Short mmCIF file of C-alpha atoms and ligand atoms in Angstrom, two decimals:
data_model
loop_
_atom_site.label_atom_id
_atom_site.label_comp_id
_atom_site.label_asym_id
_atom_site.label_seq_id
_atom_site.Cartn_x
_atom_site.Cartn_y
_atom_site.Cartn_z
CA MET T 1 -36.17 -8.47 -14.40
CA ALA T 2 -34.14 -5.40 -15.27
CA LYS T 3 -32.19 -3.77 -12.46
CA THR T 4 -33.97 -0.85 -10.98
CA LYS T 5 -33.21 1.92 -8.55
CA THR T 6 -35.29 4.44 -6.69
CA LEU T 7 -35.44 8.05 -7.81
CA PHE T 8 -37.67 10.92 -6.71
CA PHE T 9 -39.43 13.10 -9.26
CA CYS T 10 -41.13 16.44 -8.91
CA GLN T 11 -44.68 16.02 -10.21
CA SER T 12 -44.83 19.61 -11.17
CA CYS T 13 -41.70 20.14 -13.25
CA GLY T 14 -40.10 16.73 -13.58
CA ASN T 15 -36.97 17.55 -11.61
CA GLU T 16 -35.33 14.44 -10.25
CA SER T 17 -33.40 13.77 -7.11
CA PRO T 18 -31.80 10.72 -5.48
CA LYS T 19 -33.56 11.62 -2.23
CA TRP T 20 -36.92 13.02 -1.24
CA LEU T 21 -37.09 16.80 -1.03
CA GLY T 22 -39.79 18.83 0.67
CA ARG T 23 -39.44 21.67 -1.79
CA CYS T 24 -38.43 21.33 -5.43
CA PRO T 25 -35.31 23.40 -6.17
CA GLY T 26 -36.43 23.60 -9.81
CA CYS T 27 -39.91 25.05 -9.57
CA GLY T 28 -40.13 25.97 -5.89
CA GLU T 29 -43.27 23.90 -5.32
CA TRP T 30 -43.76 22.11 -2.00
CA ASN T 31 -44.54 18.42 -1.51
CA THR T 32 -44.37 17.52 -5.15
CA PHE T 33 -41.74 14.78 -4.97
CA VAL T 34 -42.88 11.21 -5.50
CA GLU T 35 -40.88 8.03 -5.39
CA GLU T 36 -40.46 6.01 -8.58
CA LEU T 37 -38.53 2.96 -9.63
CA VAL T 38 -36.50 3.53 -12.77
CA PRO T 39 -34.03 1.32 -14.64
CA ALA T 40 -30.62 1.39 -12.97
CA LYS T 41 -28.97 2.42 -16.24
CA ALA T 42 -30.86 5.73 -16.24
CA GLY T 43 -28.02 7.32 -14.38
CA PRO T 44 -27.08 10.95 -13.84
CA GLY T 45 -28.62 13.30 -16.34
CA GLY T 46 -31.95 11.58 -16.16
CA VAL T 47 -33.82 9.10 -18.24
CA PHE T 48 -34.01 11.56 -21.11
CA ALA T 49 -30.28 12.20 -21.32
CA GLY T 50 -29.79 9.93 -24.26
CA LEU T 51 -32.77 11.35 -26.06
CA ILE T 52 -31.84 14.98 -26.29
CA GLY T 53 -30.26 14.39 -29.68
CA LEU T 54 -33.52 12.96 -30.89
CA SER T 55 -35.67 15.87 -30.04
CA GLY T 56 -35.09 17.83 -33.25
CA LEU T 57 -36.81 17.07 -36.49
CA GLY T 58 -33.61 15.79 -38.05
CA GLY T 59 -34.03 12.34 -36.54
CA PRO T 60 -31.54 10.58 -34.36
CA GLY T 61 -28.24 12.32 -33.75
CA GLY T 62 -24.88 10.60 -34.00
CA GLY T 63 -23.44 12.39 -37.05
CA ALA T 64 -20.41 14.67 -37.16
CA PRO T 65 -21.00 18.42 -36.87
CA VAL T 66 -21.95 20.08 -40.15
CA ALA T 67 -22.10 23.68 -41.29
CA LEU T 68 -25.62 24.89 -40.58
CA LYS T 69 -25.79 26.51 -44.03
CA GLU T 70 -25.23 23.14 -45.63
CA VAL T 71 -28.08 21.44 -43.81
CA GLU T 72 -30.78 20.61 -46.31
CA ILE T 73 -34.35 21.35 -45.43
CA THR T 74 -36.59 19.04 -47.30
CA GLY T 75 -39.99 20.64 -47.86
CA GLU T 76 -41.78 20.32 -44.54
CA ARG T 77 -44.86 18.27 -45.13
CA ARG T 78 -47.91 18.99 -43.07
CA VAL T 79 -50.88 16.75 -42.84
CA GLY T 80 -54.29 18.37 -42.42
CA THR T 81 -56.31 16.99 -39.51
CA GLY T 82 -59.70 17.74 -41.00
CA PHE T 83 -60.20 20.54 -38.49
CA GLY T 84 -58.99 23.97 -39.60
CA GLU T 85 -59.04 25.07 -35.96
CA LEU T 86 -56.74 22.24 -34.88
CA ASP T 87 -54.44 22.75 -37.88
CA ARG T 88 -53.97 26.38 -36.93
CA VAL T 89 -53.18 25.54 -33.30
CA LEU T 90 -50.63 23.03 -34.58
CA GLY T 91 -49.12 25.67 -36.87
CA GLY T 92 -50.57 24.36 -40.15
CA GLY T 93 -51.29 20.69 -39.59
CA LEU T 94 -49.57 17.63 -38.21
CA VAL T 95 -45.84 17.36 -38.77
CA PRO T 96 -44.73 13.80 -39.52
CA GLY T 97 -42.37 12.53 -36.85
CA SER T 98 -43.60 14.96 -34.24
CA LEU T 99 -44.73 14.09 -30.72
CA ILE T 100 -47.79 15.88 -29.42
CA LEU T 101 -49.31 15.91 -25.95
CA LEU T 102 -52.97 16.75 -25.51
CA GLY T 103 -54.06 17.33 -21.94
CA GLY T 104 -57.51 17.96 -20.52
CA ASP T 105 -59.99 17.05 -17.82
CA PRO T 106 -61.60 13.63 -18.02
CA GLY T 107 -64.71 13.73 -20.19
CA ILE T 108 -63.81 16.93 -21.98
CA GLY T 109 -63.51 15.26 -25.40
CA LYS T 110 -59.86 14.26 -25.91
CA SER T 111 -60.62 10.75 -27.13
CA THR T 112 -63.44 12.00 -29.32
CA LEU T 113 -61.29 14.67 -30.96
CA TRP T 114 -58.43 12.36 -31.85
CA LEU T 115 -60.65 9.51 -32.94
CA GLN T 116 -62.17 11.99 -35.38
CA VAL T 117 -58.72 13.09 -36.55
CA ALA T 118 -57.57 9.48 -36.91
CA ASN T 119 -60.69 8.71 -38.92
CA HIS T 120 -60.13 11.71 -41.15
CA THR T 121 -56.49 10.75 -41.70
CA ALA T 122 -57.48 7.21 -42.59
CA GLY T 123 -60.19 8.54 -44.88
CA ARG T 124 -57.58 10.32 -46.94
CA GLY T 125 -55.74 7.17 -47.84
CA MET T 126 -53.26 7.31 -44.98
CA LYS T 127 -52.97 4.85 -42.14
CA ALA T 128 -54.03 5.71 -38.62
CA LEU T 129 -53.65 3.57 -35.52
CA TYR T 130 -55.69 4.42 -32.45
CA VAL T 131 -54.45 2.67 -29.32
CA SER T 132 -56.91 2.68 -26.47
CA GLY T 133 -55.61 1.77 -23.06
CA GLU T 134 -58.87 2.73 -21.40
CA GLU T 135 -61.58 1.30 -23.59
CA SER T 136 -62.13 -1.94 -25.45
CA THR T 137 -62.15 -2.01 -29.24
CA ARG T 138 -65.95 -2.47 -29.06
CA GLN T 139 -66.34 0.66 -26.98
CA THR T 140 -64.14 2.56 -29.40
CA ARG T 141 -66.28 1.26 -32.27
CA MET T 142 -69.44 2.45 -30.50
CA ARG T 143 -67.93 5.88 -30.07
CA ALA T 144 -66.79 5.98 -33.70
CA ASP T 145 -70.30 5.09 -34.88
CA ARG T 146 -71.51 8.38 -33.45
CA LEU T 147 -68.88 10.27 -35.39
CA GLY T 148 -69.91 9.34 -38.91
CA GLU T 149 -68.62 6.93 -41.46
CA ILE T 150 -65.63 4.90 -40.33
CA ALA T 151 -62.73 4.90 -42.78
CA GLY T 152 -61.36 1.55 -43.88
CA GLY T 153 -57.78 2.45 -42.98
CA LEU T 154 -58.55 3.29 -39.34
CA MET T 155 -57.12 0.65 -37.05
CA VAL T 156 -57.73 0.29 -33.33
CA GLN T 157 -55.92 -1.66 -30.69
CA ALA T 158 -56.89 -2.06 -27.04
CA GLU T 159 -53.50 -2.35 -25.37
CA THR T 160 -51.67 -0.99 -22.37
CA ASP T 161 -48.28 -2.66 -22.75
CA LEU T 162 -46.22 -0.03 -24.53
CA ALA T 163 -43.72 -2.52 -25.92
CA VAL T 164 -46.56 -4.20 -27.83
CA VAL T 165 -47.85 -0.84 -29.04
CA ILE T 166 -44.44 0.16 -30.36
CA LYS T 167 -43.88 -3.19 -32.02
CA GLN T 168 -47.21 -2.95 -33.79
CA ALA T 169 -46.60 0.63 -34.83
CA GLU T 170 -43.20 -0.27 -36.25
CA ALA T 171 -44.77 -3.10 -38.22
CA ILE T 172 -47.83 -1.20 -39.46
CA ARG T 173 -46.10 2.16 -39.93
CA PRO T 174 -49.18 4.34 -39.59
CA ASP T 175 -48.99 8.01 -40.50
CA LEU T 176 -50.69 8.83 -37.21
CA LEU T 177 -50.53 7.00 -33.90
CA VAL T 178 -52.82 8.06 -31.07
CA VAL T 179 -52.03 6.76 -27.58
CA ASP T 180 -55.08 7.09 -25.32
CA SER T 181 -53.90 7.72 -22.68
CA ILE T 182 -50.29 8.16 -21.62
CA GLN T 183 -51.36 7.37 -18.05
CA ALA T 184 -52.90 4.06 -19.08
CA VAL T 185 -49.91 2.59 -20.88
CA TYR T 186 -46.96 1.11 -19.06
CA ARG T 187 -43.56 -0.36 -19.66
CA ALA T 188 -43.26 -3.85 -18.26
CA ASP T 189 -39.54 -3.41 -17.61
CA LEU T 190 -40.32 -0.86 -14.92
CA GLU T 191 -41.70 -1.90 -11.59
CA SER T 192 -43.64 1.25 -10.83
CA ALA T 193 -47.38 1.50 -11.39
CA PRO T 194 -48.86 2.88 -14.63
CA GLY T 195 -49.68 6.58 -14.45
CA GLY T 196 -46.78 7.42 -12.12
CA VAL T 197 -44.23 10.03 -13.07
CA GLY T 198 -41.51 7.50 -13.81
CA GLN T 199 -43.73 5.37 -16.05
CA VAL T 200 -45.14 8.35 -17.87
CA ARG T 201 -41.66 9.75 -18.53
CA GLU T 202 -40.29 6.45 -19.73
CA CYS T 203 -43.29 5.77 -21.95
CA ALA T 204 -43.04 9.22 -23.49
CA ALA T 205 -39.33 8.70 -24.06
CA ALA T 206 -40.05 5.49 -25.93
CA LEU T 207 -42.77 7.18 -28.01
CA LEU T 208 -40.44 10.07 -28.77
CA LYS T 209 -37.90 7.65 -30.09
CA LEU T 210 -40.58 5.93 -32.16
CA ALA T 211 -41.72 9.24 -33.66
CA LYS T 212 -38.22 10.43 -34.52
CA THR T 213 -36.97 7.17 -35.96
CA THR T 214 -40.04 6.26 -38.01
CA GLY T 215 -41.57 9.61 -38.95
CA ILE T 216 -44.91 8.62 -37.43
CA ALA T 217 -46.82 11.55 -35.95
CA VAL T 218 -47.52 10.42 -32.38
CA VAL T 219 -50.21 11.96 -30.20
CA MET T 220 -50.40 11.20 -26.48
CA LEU T 221 -53.59 12.01 -24.61
CA GLY T 222 -53.28 12.78 -20.90
CA HIS T 223 -55.65 13.55 -18.06
CA VAL T 224 -55.25 16.62 -15.95
CA ASN T 225 -55.62 16.14 -12.22
CA LYS T 226 -57.87 18.18 -9.97
CA ALA T 227 -55.24 20.78 -9.21
CA GLY T 228 -55.04 21.64 -12.90
CA ASP T 229 -51.65 20.05 -13.41
CA LEU T 230 -51.18 17.35 -15.93
CA ALA T 231 -50.45 14.72 -13.32
CA GLY T 232 -47.27 13.17 -14.50
CA PRO T 233 -47.58 14.38 -18.09
CA ARG T 234 -46.73 17.91 -16.97
CA VAL T 235 -43.19 16.66 -16.77
CA LEU T 236 -43.40 15.79 -20.46
CA GLU T 237 -43.86 19.33 -21.65
CA HIS T 238 -40.11 19.71 -22.13
CA VAL T 239 -39.85 16.61 -24.23
CA VAL T 240 -42.69 16.85 -26.70
CA ASP T 241 -42.87 19.09 -29.77
CA SER T 242 -46.31 20.48 -29.03
CA VAL T 243 -48.47 20.71 -25.94
CA LEU T 244 -52.17 21.29 -26.39
CA TYR T 245 -54.92 21.58 -23.82
CA LEU T 246 -58.60 21.00 -24.37
CA GLU T 247 -60.55 23.17 -21.98
CA GLY T 248 -64.11 24.13 -21.27
CA GLU T 249 -66.92 23.73 -18.84
CA ARG T 250 -68.18 20.17 -18.93
CA HIS T 251 -71.76 21.33 -18.79
CA GLN T 252 -71.37 23.72 -21.67
CA SER T 253 -70.85 22.54 -25.19
CA TYR T 254 -67.94 24.78 -26.17
CA ARG T 255 -64.39 23.46 -26.00
CA ILE T 256 -61.28 25.53 -26.39
CA LEU T 257 -58.16 23.95 -27.76
CA ARG T 258 -55.14 25.87 -26.61
CA GLY T 259 -51.57 25.47 -27.81
CA VAL T 260 -49.18 26.17 -24.93
CA LYS T 261 -46.03 24.95 -26.62
CA ASN T 262 -45.34 24.47 -30.28
CA ARG T 263 -42.02 23.73 -31.86
CA PHE T 264 -43.49 24.13 -35.34
CA GLY T 265 -45.62 27.23 -35.06
CA SER T 266 -46.74 30.06 -32.84
CA THR T 267 -47.94 29.33 -29.34
CA ASN T 268 -51.00 30.62 -27.54
CA GLU T 269 -53.10 29.94 -30.59
CA ILE T 270 -56.58 28.75 -29.75
CA GLY T 271 -59.27 26.87 -31.61
CA LEU T 272 -62.92 26.75 -30.70
CA PHE T 273 -65.02 23.60 -30.93
CA GLU T 274 -68.52 22.59 -30.05
CA MET T 275 -69.38 19.15 -28.68
CA THR T 276 -72.37 17.80 -30.56
CA ASP T 277 -74.20 14.47 -30.71
CA SER T 278 -71.86 13.45 -33.48
CA GLY T 279 -68.55 14.49 -32.01
CA LEU T 280 -66.69 17.77 -32.00
CA ARG T 281 -67.44 20.37 -34.61
CA GLU T 282 -65.27 23.40 -35.19
CA VAL T 283 -66.70 26.83 -34.69
CA ALA T 284 -66.03 28.99 -37.69
CA ASN T 285 -66.84 32.36 -36.18
CA PRO T 286 -65.76 32.22 -32.51
CA SER T 287 -66.38 35.88 -31.63
CA GLN T 288 -69.95 35.68 -32.85
CA VAL T 289 -70.60 32.50 -30.90
CA LEU T 290 -69.04 33.84 -27.71
CA LEU T 291 -71.22 36.93 -27.88
CA SER T 292 -74.43 35.22 -28.93
CA GLU T 293 -76.00 35.07 -25.48
CA ARG T 294 -75.02 38.55 -24.43
CA PRO T 295 -77.71 40.30 -22.43
CA GLN T 296 -78.77 43.71 -23.72
CA GLY T 297 -79.08 46.81 -21.60
CA VAL T 298 -77.80 45.18 -18.42
CA SER T 299 -75.12 46.76 -16.24
CA GLY T 300 -71.85 44.88 -15.76
CA SER T 301 -71.62 43.43 -19.28
CA VAL T 302 -68.87 44.69 -21.58
CA VAL T 303 -67.40 43.36 -24.81
CA ALA T 304 -63.62 43.16 -24.65
CA CYS T 305 -61.10 42.03 -27.23
CA SER T 306 -58.28 39.63 -26.56
CA LEU T 307 -55.64 38.52 -28.98
CA GLU T 308 -55.38 34.75 -28.79
CA GLY T 309 -52.30 33.75 -30.72
CA THR T 310 -52.70 35.58 -34.01
CA ARG T 311 -56.46 35.95 -33.88
CA PRO T 312 -58.50 38.68 -32.20
CA LEU T 313 -61.35 37.31 -30.18
CA LEU T 314 -64.28 39.32 -28.88
CA VAL T 315 -65.55 38.13 -25.52
CA GLU T 316 -68.16 39.31 -23.10
CA VAL T 317 -66.82 40.06 -19.62
CA GLN T 318 -69.39 40.21 -16.89
CA ALA T 319 -69.09 41.77 -13.47
CA LEU T 320 -71.49 41.88 -10.59
CA MET T 321 -70.87 44.11 -7.59
CA VAL T 322 -73.12 43.80 -4.58
CA ALA T 323 -72.90 45.33 -1.13
CA SER T 324 -71.20 42.76 1.08
CA PRO T 325 -73.29 41.54 4.00
CA TYR T 326 -70.15 40.36 5.81
CA GLY T 327 -67.07 42.19 6.94
CA THR T 328 -64.74 40.84 4.28
CA ALA T 329 -65.67 41.31 0.66
CA ARG T 330 -65.76 38.24 -1.58
CA ARG T 331 -64.01 38.14 -4.92
CA THR T 332 -65.13 35.28 -7.14
CA VAL T 333 -63.48 35.11 -10.53
CA ALA T 334 -63.83 32.73 -13.48
CA GLY T 335 -62.06 32.99 -16.81
CA VAL T 336 -59.43 35.59 -15.88
CA ASP T 337 -56.60 35.76 -13.39
CA GLN T 338 -57.90 36.60 -9.92
CA ASN T 339 -54.86 38.82 -9.27
CA ARG T 340 -55.64 40.99 -12.26
CA VAL T 341 -59.15 41.53 -10.96
CA ALA T 342 -57.73 42.50 -7.55
CA LEU T 343 -55.40 44.97 -9.25
CA ILE T 344 -58.22 46.52 -11.27
CA LEU T 345 -60.45 46.80 -8.19
CA ALA T 346 -57.60 48.60 -6.41
CA VAL T 347 -57.13 50.96 -9.37
CA LEU T 348 -60.87 51.71 -9.52
CA GLU T 349 -60.89 52.47 -5.81
CA LYS T 350 -57.77 54.58 -5.66
CA ARG T 351 -57.66 56.26 -9.08
CA CYS T 352 -61.31 56.51 -10.04
CA GLY T 353 -62.81 57.27 -6.66
CA LEU T 354 -65.15 54.29 -6.51
CA ASN T 355 -65.72 53.05 -2.99
CA LEU T 356 -65.64 49.30 -3.64
CA SER T 357 -64.26 47.87 -0.43
CA GLY T 358 -67.67 47.07 1.04
CA HIS T 359 -68.73 45.20 -2.09
CA ASP T 360 -68.50 41.60 -3.20
CA ALA T 361 -67.19 41.32 -6.75
CA TYR T 362 -68.04 38.49 -9.12
CA VAL T 363 -66.30 38.38 -12.48
CA LYS T 364 -66.84 35.97 -15.34
CA VAL T 365 -65.92 35.60 -18.98
CA SER T 366 -68.83 34.21 -21.00
CA GLY T 367 -68.59 30.94 -22.87
CA GLY T 368 -66.34 29.26 -20.29
CA ILE T 369 -63.29 30.62 -22.08
CA ARG T 370 -60.16 31.64 -20.17
CA ILE T 371 -58.41 34.85 -21.18
CA GLU T 372 -54.85 35.59 -20.19
CA GLU T 373 -54.08 38.63 -22.29
CA PRO T 374 -53.80 41.85 -20.23
CA ALA T 375 -55.71 43.76 -22.92
CA VAL T 376 -58.97 42.58 -21.32
CA ASP T 377 -58.12 44.73 -18.26
CA LEU T 378 -59.92 47.78 -19.52
CA GLY T 379 -63.04 45.78 -20.36
CA LEU T 380 -63.00 44.35 -16.82
CA ALA T 381 -62.58 47.80 -15.31
CA VAL T 382 -65.52 49.19 -17.27
CA ALA T 383 -67.67 46.13 -16.46
CA LEU T 384 -66.94 46.48 -12.72
CA ALA T 385 -67.66 50.21 -12.79
CA SER T 386 -70.82 49.59 -14.82
CA SER T 387 -72.16 47.13 -12.27
CA TYR T 388 -71.17 49.31 -9.33
CA ARG T 389 -72.92 52.34 -10.77
CA GLU T 390 -75.72 50.26 -12.25
CA VAL T 391 -75.30 51.98 -15.58
CA PRO T 392 -75.25 49.67 -18.62
CA ALA T 393 -72.30 50.09 -20.96
CA ASP T 394 -73.00 51.03 -24.56
CA PRO T 395 -73.76 47.68 -26.25
CA GLY T 396 -72.20 48.75 -29.55
CA THR T 397 -68.77 49.43 -28.02
CA VAL T 398 -65.76 47.16 -27.74
CA VAL T 399 -63.21 48.05 -25.06
CA PHE T 400 -59.60 46.94 -24.76
CA GLY T 401 -56.26 48.05 -23.30
CA GLU T 402 -53.94 47.10 -20.47
CA VAL T 403 -54.40 48.90 -17.16
CA GLY T 404 -51.41 50.14 -15.12
CA LEU T 405 -51.24 50.83 -11.40
CA ALA T 406 -51.47 54.57 -11.94
CA GLY T 407 -54.81 54.06 -13.63
CA GLU T 408 -53.25 54.64 -17.04
CA VAL T 409 -54.22 52.69 -20.15
CA LYS T 410 -51.29 51.13 -21.93
CA ALA T 411 -51.04 50.39 -25.61
CA CYS T 412 -51.45 46.82 -26.75
CA SER T 413 -50.42 44.99 -29.89
CA ARG T 414 -52.33 44.69 -33.17
CA ILE T 415 -54.90 47.35 -32.44
CA ASP T 416 -55.94 47.58 -36.11
CA GLN T 417 -56.68 43.89 -36.28
CA ARG T 418 -58.83 44.05 -33.17
CA ILE T 419 -60.76 47.04 -34.48
CA ARG T 420 -61.38 45.21 -37.77
CA GLU T 421 -62.80 42.24 -35.89
CA ALA T 422 -65.13 44.57 -33.95
CA SER T 423 -66.21 46.22 -37.20
CA ARG T 424 -66.77 42.85 -38.88
CA LEU T 425 -69.15 41.84 -36.09
CA GLY T 426 -71.18 44.98 -36.45
CA PHE T 427 -69.87 47.03 -33.53
CA THR T 428 -69.91 50.78 -34.05
CA ARG T 429 -67.28 52.01 -31.61
CA CYS T 430 -63.99 50.93 -30.06
CA VAL T 431 -62.48 52.38 -26.91
CA VAL T 432 -58.75 51.79 -27.23
CA PRO T 433 -55.46 53.00 -25.70
CA ALA T 434 -54.69 56.53 -26.93
CA GLY T 435 -51.06 55.50 -27.33
CA GLY T 436 -51.79 53.15 -30.21
CA LEU T 437 -54.47 54.69 -32.36
CA PRO T 438 -54.70 53.15 -35.82
CA GLN T 439 -53.21 55.02 -38.76
CA GLU T 440 -56.08 54.49 -41.13
CA ALA T 441 -59.82 54.78 -40.76
CA CYS T 442 -61.42 51.42 -40.02
CA GLY T 443 -65.00 52.33 -40.82
CA ILE T 444 -65.85 52.48 -37.13
CA GLU T 445 -65.60 55.16 -34.47
CA VAL T 446 -62.37 54.86 -32.51
CA VAL T 447 -62.01 56.59 -29.15
CA GLY T 448 -58.52 56.80 -27.65
CA VAL T 449 -58.34 56.91 -23.85
CA ARG T 450 -55.38 57.59 -21.55
CA SER T 451 -56.86 56.47 -18.26
CA VAL T 452 -59.41 54.11 -16.81
CA ALA T 453 -61.46 57.10 -15.72
CA GLU T 454 -61.65 58.32 -19.33
CA ALA T 455 -62.71 54.88 -20.51
CA ILE T 456 -65.48 54.72 -17.92
CA GLU T 457 -66.58 58.17 -18.98
CA ALA T 458 -66.63 57.08 -22.64
CA CYS T 459 -68.65 53.92 -22.00
CA LEU T 460 -71.04 54.71 -19.17
CA THR T 461 -72.96 57.77 -20.13
P1 TYD E 1 -64.34 11.83 -24.29
O1 TYD E 1 -63.78 12.08 -25.65
O2 TYD E 1 -64.51 10.42 -23.87
O3 TYD E 1 -63.50 12.61 -23.19
P2 TYD E 1 -62.01 12.34 -22.65
O4 TYD E 1 -61.34 11.41 -23.58
O5 TYD E 1 -61.40 13.72 -22.62
O6 TYD E 1 -62.17 11.78 -21.27
O7 TYD E 1 -65.72 12.62 -24.22
C1 TYD E 1 -66.71 12.15 -23.45
C2 TYD E 1 -67.89 13.12 -23.39
O8 TYD E 1 -68.26 13.62 -24.66
C3 TYD E 1 -69.06 12.38 -22.82
O9 TYD E 1 -69.63 13.21 -21.84
C4 TYD E 1 -69.97 12.17 -23.99
C5 TYD E 1 -69.63 13.32 -24.90
N1 TYD E 1 -69.82 13.03 -26.31
C6 TYD E 1 -70.73 13.78 -27.03
O10 TYD E 1 -71.40 14.67 -26.50
N2 TYD E 1 -70.89 13.54 -28.37
C7 TYD E 1 -70.16 12.56 -29.01
O11 TYD E 1 -70.34 12.39 -30.23
C8 TYD E 1 -69.25 11.79 -28.24
C9 TYD E 1 -68.45 10.70 -28.90
C10 TYD E 1 -69.10 12.06 -26.91
MG1 MG E 2 -60.75 9.46 -23.12
#
């Protein structure tokens, strides 16, 4: 048995310490340190110290320094996954030799998505190896049967011992290796239990080495814990080339694939999928789908526009304000940051003269999608005011712009692109920040507003 020693890892950011700490000096979180056994040789600098040189695309380090100008870039090859939405989130397809982490709640569709991708890859004459640490090969076969024709080159292996997985992968040399999941596999030379931070880090380190030395594109699937952190795998975000999350409400069929880190493309790109009886299907026109169930003529419903990565997305924001029967007003928020809603409520109260303090506020973004871009602020403000006054907003209007504490509306990026998306979907009017009016006519009425009050005026009459 290899010599081991005890180290403590922060479950939130992966910081390590020789002793237990109540608060992580790296991320400031409390009670995140867990004890793990790691090989004694993984000395100061951490278990990844020797791997830093491997993390680029150029393969293992070890060479002498060279002039950057002289470094040859061989045409970067990208492999299509069969899903345009996934390719875009990845920055144009899978990069050979890259290591990808896909996180998501249990049951959201991670295994399904990557079994489909593996099948597609194999169907195009490449080799794909799907390693399942959670299901038997029969169970994987039963799942694959739902997804359509199974390609001859798709191989499966039910295995949790990572050494075996790596040995097989080195022998078979697939173009794509899917490890389902990173919490299920373990390294036998470590004493700690599978799924722990130490195991997960070590396993990822071994897979990183495999990807960089062989050129195999490796995808690790990982479960998110209840608190929303990728238990364990969160610490891998620094190591991998791309981090993707599959999100959505389990009881709704839409799934959002979000890129939160991407070494080979832009981040914050999203892709929309629908879970069907035969696996995941990409949604070609996300704005249309997200707006399809929009109620007409009801107060509190407003169409806002958010830029997700490079793509404008129209979403319906809904607000419901009701007189609070209790002393303290409730604020229940889904799909946007609760703090932003609090800020907008404060602005509406102080700058627009709405007396909201005795009201409960419920806010929701339709379709189970989560929006982080501040440009939805103005849509939220109008939706809240619409519900409070019980005046429906004009259904043909799209509203966007960031809201400041003085009640002002700030310019946001790519206004033209957003207006074009609104026009494409048949909207007739956009209420936008006055500071960023488009230069050219977009075939749609554009109203520039300087304040939240002006926006409310423009939408609720
Ligand atoms: P799964 O991919 O196993 O989720 P994860 O790997 O993230 O835990 O997805 C499981 C869910 O998806 C389960 O509720 C069944 C459903 N599903 C479909 O609706 N259609 C399908 O074709 C498949 C394979 C699964
Ligand atoms: Mg799974």
